Backbone as JSON, one array per atom type, in Angstrom:
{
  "sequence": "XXXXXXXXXXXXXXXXXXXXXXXXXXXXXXXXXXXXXXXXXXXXXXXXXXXXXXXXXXXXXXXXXXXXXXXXXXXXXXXXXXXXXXXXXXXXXXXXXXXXXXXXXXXXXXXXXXXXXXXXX",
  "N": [[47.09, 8.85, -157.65], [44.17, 7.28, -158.43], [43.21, 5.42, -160.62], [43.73, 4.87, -164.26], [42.09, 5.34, -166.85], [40.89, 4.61, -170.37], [39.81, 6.0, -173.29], [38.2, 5.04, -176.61], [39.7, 4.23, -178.06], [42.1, 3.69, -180.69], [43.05, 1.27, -182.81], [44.23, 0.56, -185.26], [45.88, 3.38, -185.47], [47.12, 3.6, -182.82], [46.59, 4.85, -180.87], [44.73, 7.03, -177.85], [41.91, 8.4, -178.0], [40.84, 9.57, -175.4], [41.95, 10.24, -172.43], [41.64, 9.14, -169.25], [42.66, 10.28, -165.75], [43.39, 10.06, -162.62], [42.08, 13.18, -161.66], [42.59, 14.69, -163.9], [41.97, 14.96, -167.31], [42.75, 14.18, -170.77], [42.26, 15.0, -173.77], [42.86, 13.87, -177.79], [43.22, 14.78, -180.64], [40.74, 16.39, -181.6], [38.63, 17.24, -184.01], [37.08, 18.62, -186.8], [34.15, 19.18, -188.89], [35.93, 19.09, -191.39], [37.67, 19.91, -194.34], [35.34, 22.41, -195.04], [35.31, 26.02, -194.07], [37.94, 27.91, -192.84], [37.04, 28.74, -189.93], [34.77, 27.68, -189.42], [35.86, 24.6, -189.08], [37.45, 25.68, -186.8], [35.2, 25.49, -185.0], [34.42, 23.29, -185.8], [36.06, 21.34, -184.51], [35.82, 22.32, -181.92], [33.2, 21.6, -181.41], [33.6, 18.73, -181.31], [35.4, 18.11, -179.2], [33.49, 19.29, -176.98], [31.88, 17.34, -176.97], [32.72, 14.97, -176.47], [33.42, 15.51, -173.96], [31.78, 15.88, -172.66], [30.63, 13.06, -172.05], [32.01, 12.59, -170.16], [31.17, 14.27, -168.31], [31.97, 16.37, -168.74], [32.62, 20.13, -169.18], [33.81, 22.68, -171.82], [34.37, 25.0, -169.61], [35.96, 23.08, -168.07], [38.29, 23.01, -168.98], [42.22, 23.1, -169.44], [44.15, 23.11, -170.45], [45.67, 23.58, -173.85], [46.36, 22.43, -176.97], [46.56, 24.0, -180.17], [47.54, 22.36, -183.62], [47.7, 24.21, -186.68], [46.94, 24.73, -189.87], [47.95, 26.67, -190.99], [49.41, 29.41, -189.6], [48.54, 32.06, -190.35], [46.2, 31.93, -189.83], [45.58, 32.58, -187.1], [43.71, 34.98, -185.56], [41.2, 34.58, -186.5], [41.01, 32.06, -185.65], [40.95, 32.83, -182.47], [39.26, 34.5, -182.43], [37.1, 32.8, -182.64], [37.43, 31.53, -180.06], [37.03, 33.15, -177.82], [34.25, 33.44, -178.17], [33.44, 30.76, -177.75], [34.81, 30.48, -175.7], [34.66, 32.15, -173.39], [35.87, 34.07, -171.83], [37.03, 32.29, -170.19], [39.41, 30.87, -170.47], [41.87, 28.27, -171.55], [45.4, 27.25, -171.03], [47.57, 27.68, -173.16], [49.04, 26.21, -176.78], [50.22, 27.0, -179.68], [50.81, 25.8, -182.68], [52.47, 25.4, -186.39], [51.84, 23.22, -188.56], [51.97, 20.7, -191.28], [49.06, 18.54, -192.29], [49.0, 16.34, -194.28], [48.02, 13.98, -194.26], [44.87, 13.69, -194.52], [42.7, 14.7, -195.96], [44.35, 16.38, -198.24], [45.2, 19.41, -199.71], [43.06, 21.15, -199.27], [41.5, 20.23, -197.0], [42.13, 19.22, -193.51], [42.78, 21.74, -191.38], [42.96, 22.71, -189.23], [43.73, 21.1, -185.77], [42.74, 19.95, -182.63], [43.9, 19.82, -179.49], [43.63, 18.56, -176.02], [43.52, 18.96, -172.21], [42.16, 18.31, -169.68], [40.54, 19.29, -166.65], [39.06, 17.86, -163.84], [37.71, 18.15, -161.32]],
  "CA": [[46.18, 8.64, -158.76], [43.41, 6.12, -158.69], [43.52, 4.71, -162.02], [43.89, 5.41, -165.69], [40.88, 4.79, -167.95], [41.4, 5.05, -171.91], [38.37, 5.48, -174.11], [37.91, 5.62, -177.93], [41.76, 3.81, -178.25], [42.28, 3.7, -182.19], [44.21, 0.27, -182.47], [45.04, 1.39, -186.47], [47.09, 4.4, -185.12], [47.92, 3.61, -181.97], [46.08, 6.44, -179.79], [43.52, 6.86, -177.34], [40.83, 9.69, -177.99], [40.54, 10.02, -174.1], [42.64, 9.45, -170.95], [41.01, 9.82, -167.84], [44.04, 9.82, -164.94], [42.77, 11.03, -161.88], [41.69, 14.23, -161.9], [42.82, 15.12, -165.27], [41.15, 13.98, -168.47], [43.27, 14.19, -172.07], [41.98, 14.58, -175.39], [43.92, 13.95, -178.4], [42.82, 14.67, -182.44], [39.59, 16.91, -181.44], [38.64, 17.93, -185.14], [35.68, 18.56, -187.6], [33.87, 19.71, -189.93], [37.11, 18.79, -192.3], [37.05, 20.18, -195.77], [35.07, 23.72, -194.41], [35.82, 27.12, -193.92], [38.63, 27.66, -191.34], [36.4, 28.93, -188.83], [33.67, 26.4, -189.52], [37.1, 23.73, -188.75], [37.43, 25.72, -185.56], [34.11, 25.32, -184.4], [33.73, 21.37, -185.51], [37.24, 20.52, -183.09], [35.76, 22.41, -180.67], [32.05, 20.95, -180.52], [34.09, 17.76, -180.85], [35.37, 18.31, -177.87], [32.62, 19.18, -176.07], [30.55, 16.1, -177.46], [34.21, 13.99, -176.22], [34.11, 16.23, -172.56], [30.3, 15.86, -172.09], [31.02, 11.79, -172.26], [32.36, 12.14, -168.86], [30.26, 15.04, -167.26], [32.59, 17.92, -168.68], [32.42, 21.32, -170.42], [34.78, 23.63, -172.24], [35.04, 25.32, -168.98], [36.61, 22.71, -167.84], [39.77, 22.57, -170.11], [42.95, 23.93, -168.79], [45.12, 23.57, -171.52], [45.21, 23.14, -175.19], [47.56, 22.27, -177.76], [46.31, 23.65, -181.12], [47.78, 22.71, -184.66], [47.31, 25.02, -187.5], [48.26, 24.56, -191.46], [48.33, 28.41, -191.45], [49.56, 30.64, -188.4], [48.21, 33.64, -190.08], [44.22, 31.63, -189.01], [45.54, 33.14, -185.82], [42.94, 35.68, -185.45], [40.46, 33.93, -186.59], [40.99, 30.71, -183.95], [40.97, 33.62, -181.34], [37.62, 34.92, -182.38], [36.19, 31.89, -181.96], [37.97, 31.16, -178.97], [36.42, 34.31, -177.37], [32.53, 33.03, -178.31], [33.38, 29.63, -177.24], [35.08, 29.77, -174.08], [33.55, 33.12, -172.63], [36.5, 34.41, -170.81], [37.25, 31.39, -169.15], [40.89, 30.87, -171.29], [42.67, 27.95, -171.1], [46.41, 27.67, -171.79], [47.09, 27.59, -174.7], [50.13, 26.46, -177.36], [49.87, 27.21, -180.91], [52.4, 25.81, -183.99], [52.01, 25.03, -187.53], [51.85, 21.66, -189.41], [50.87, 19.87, -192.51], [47.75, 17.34, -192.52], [49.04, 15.64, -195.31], [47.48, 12.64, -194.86], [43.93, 14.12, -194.37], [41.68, 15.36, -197.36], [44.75, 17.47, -199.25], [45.29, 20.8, -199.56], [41.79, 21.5, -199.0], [40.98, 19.17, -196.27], [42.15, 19.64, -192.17], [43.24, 22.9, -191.12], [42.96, 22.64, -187.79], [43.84, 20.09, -184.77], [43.21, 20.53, -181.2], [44.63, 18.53, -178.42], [43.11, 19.51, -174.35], [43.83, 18.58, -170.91], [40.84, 19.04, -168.61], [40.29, 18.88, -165.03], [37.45, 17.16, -163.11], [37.14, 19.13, -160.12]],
  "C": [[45.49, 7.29, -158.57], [43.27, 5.24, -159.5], [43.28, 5.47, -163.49], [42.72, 4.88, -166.64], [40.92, 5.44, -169.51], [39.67, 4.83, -172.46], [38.94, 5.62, -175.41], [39.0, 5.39, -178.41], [41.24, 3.14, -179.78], [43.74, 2.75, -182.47], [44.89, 0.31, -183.73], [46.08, 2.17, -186.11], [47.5, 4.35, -183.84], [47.56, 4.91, -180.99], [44.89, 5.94, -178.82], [43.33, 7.92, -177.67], [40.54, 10.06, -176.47], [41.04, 9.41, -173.4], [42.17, 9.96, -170.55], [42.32, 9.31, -167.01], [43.86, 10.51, -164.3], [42.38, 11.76, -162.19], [41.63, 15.14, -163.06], [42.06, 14.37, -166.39], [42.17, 14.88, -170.01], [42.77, 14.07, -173.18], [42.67, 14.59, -176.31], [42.77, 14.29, -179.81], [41.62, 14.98, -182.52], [39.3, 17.81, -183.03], [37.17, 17.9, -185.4], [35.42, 19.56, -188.29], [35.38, 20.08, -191.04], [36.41, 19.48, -193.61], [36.37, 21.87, -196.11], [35.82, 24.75, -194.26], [36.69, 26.72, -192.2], [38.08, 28.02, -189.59], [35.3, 28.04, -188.55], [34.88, 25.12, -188.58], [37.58, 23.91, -186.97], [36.29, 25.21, -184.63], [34.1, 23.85, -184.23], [34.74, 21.09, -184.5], [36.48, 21.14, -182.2], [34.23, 21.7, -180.01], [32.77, 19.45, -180.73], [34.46, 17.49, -179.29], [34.42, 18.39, -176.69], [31.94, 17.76, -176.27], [31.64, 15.04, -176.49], [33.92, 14.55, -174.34], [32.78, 15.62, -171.85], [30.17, 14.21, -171.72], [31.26, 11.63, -170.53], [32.15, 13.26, -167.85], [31.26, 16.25, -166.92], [32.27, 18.74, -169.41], [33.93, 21.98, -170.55], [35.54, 24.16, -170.74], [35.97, 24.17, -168.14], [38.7, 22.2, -168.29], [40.6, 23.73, -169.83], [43.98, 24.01, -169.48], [45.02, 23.16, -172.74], [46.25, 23.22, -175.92], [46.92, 22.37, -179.14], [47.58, 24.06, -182.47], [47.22, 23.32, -185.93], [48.04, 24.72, -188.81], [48.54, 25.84, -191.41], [48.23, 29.15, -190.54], [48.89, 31.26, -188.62], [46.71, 33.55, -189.86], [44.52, 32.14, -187.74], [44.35, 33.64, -185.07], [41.95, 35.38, -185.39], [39.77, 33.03, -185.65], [40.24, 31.59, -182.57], [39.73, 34.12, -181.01], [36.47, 34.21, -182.3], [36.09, 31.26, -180.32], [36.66, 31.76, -177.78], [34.93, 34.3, -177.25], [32.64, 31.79, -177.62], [33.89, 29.6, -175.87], [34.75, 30.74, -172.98], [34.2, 33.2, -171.41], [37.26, 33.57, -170.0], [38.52, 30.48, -170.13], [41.37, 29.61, -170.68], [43.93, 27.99, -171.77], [46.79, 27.19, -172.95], [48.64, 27.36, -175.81], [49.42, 26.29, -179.16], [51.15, 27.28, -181.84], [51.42, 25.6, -185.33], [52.54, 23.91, -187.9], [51.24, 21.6, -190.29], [50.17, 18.61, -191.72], [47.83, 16.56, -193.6], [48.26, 14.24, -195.48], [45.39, 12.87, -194.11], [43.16, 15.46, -195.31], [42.82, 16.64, -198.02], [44.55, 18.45, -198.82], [44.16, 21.83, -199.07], [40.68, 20.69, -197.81], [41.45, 20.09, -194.85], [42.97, 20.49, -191.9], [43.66, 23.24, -190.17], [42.79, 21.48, -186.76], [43.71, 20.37, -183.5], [43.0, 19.45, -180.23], [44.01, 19.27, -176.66], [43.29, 18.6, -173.68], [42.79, 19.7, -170.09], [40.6, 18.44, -167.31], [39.31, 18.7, -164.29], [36.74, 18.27, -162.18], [37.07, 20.37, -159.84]]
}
């Protein structure tokens, strides 16, 4: 590995929004459109993401794995059907749990979290 480059490091919480580490690139806390319908929620993490990937001359297809949290498993379906428009076959892997967002806009606030590991080359 050549070196490690952090962007978008959130010295409040203690994160970076982007590791680059060789060949790999990490995103952490890819959200949006908070507050929105749960599919609207899918969509904003994921053009987050892209807006976060495009930063360093990536796309969706580039993302090889994903870690999303959900307040409500049974958005399953939902996630999936966006998935399916957004990543256009080109799947990466994929883990899926449930959590509270408690400390993000209440019961009616973030629904959805998604975490990716994407590869340069």
């Amino acid at each position: 590995m050549s070196s490690i480059s952090r962007y978008n490091v959130n010295e409040e919480y203690a994160y970076s929004g982007i590791v680059e580490a060789g060949d790999f690139v990490f995103l952490s806390f890819c959200v949006g459109n908070v507050g929105a319908s749960f599919e609207g929620q899918v969509n904003g993490a994921l053009n987050d993401m892209e807006n976060r990937l495009a930063t360093l001359g990536l796309t969706l297809q580039n993302v090889v794995k994903i870690d999303v949290l959900l307040k409500d498993v049974w958005n399953i379906p939902v996630m999936e059907k966006v998935f399916k428009e957004r990543f256009k076959g080109i799947y990466p892997a994929r883990k899926t749990i449930q959590t509270e967002f408690a400390h993000i806009g209440g019961p009616d606030g973030l629904h959805v979290q998604i975490d990716a590991i994407a590869y340069k080359k």
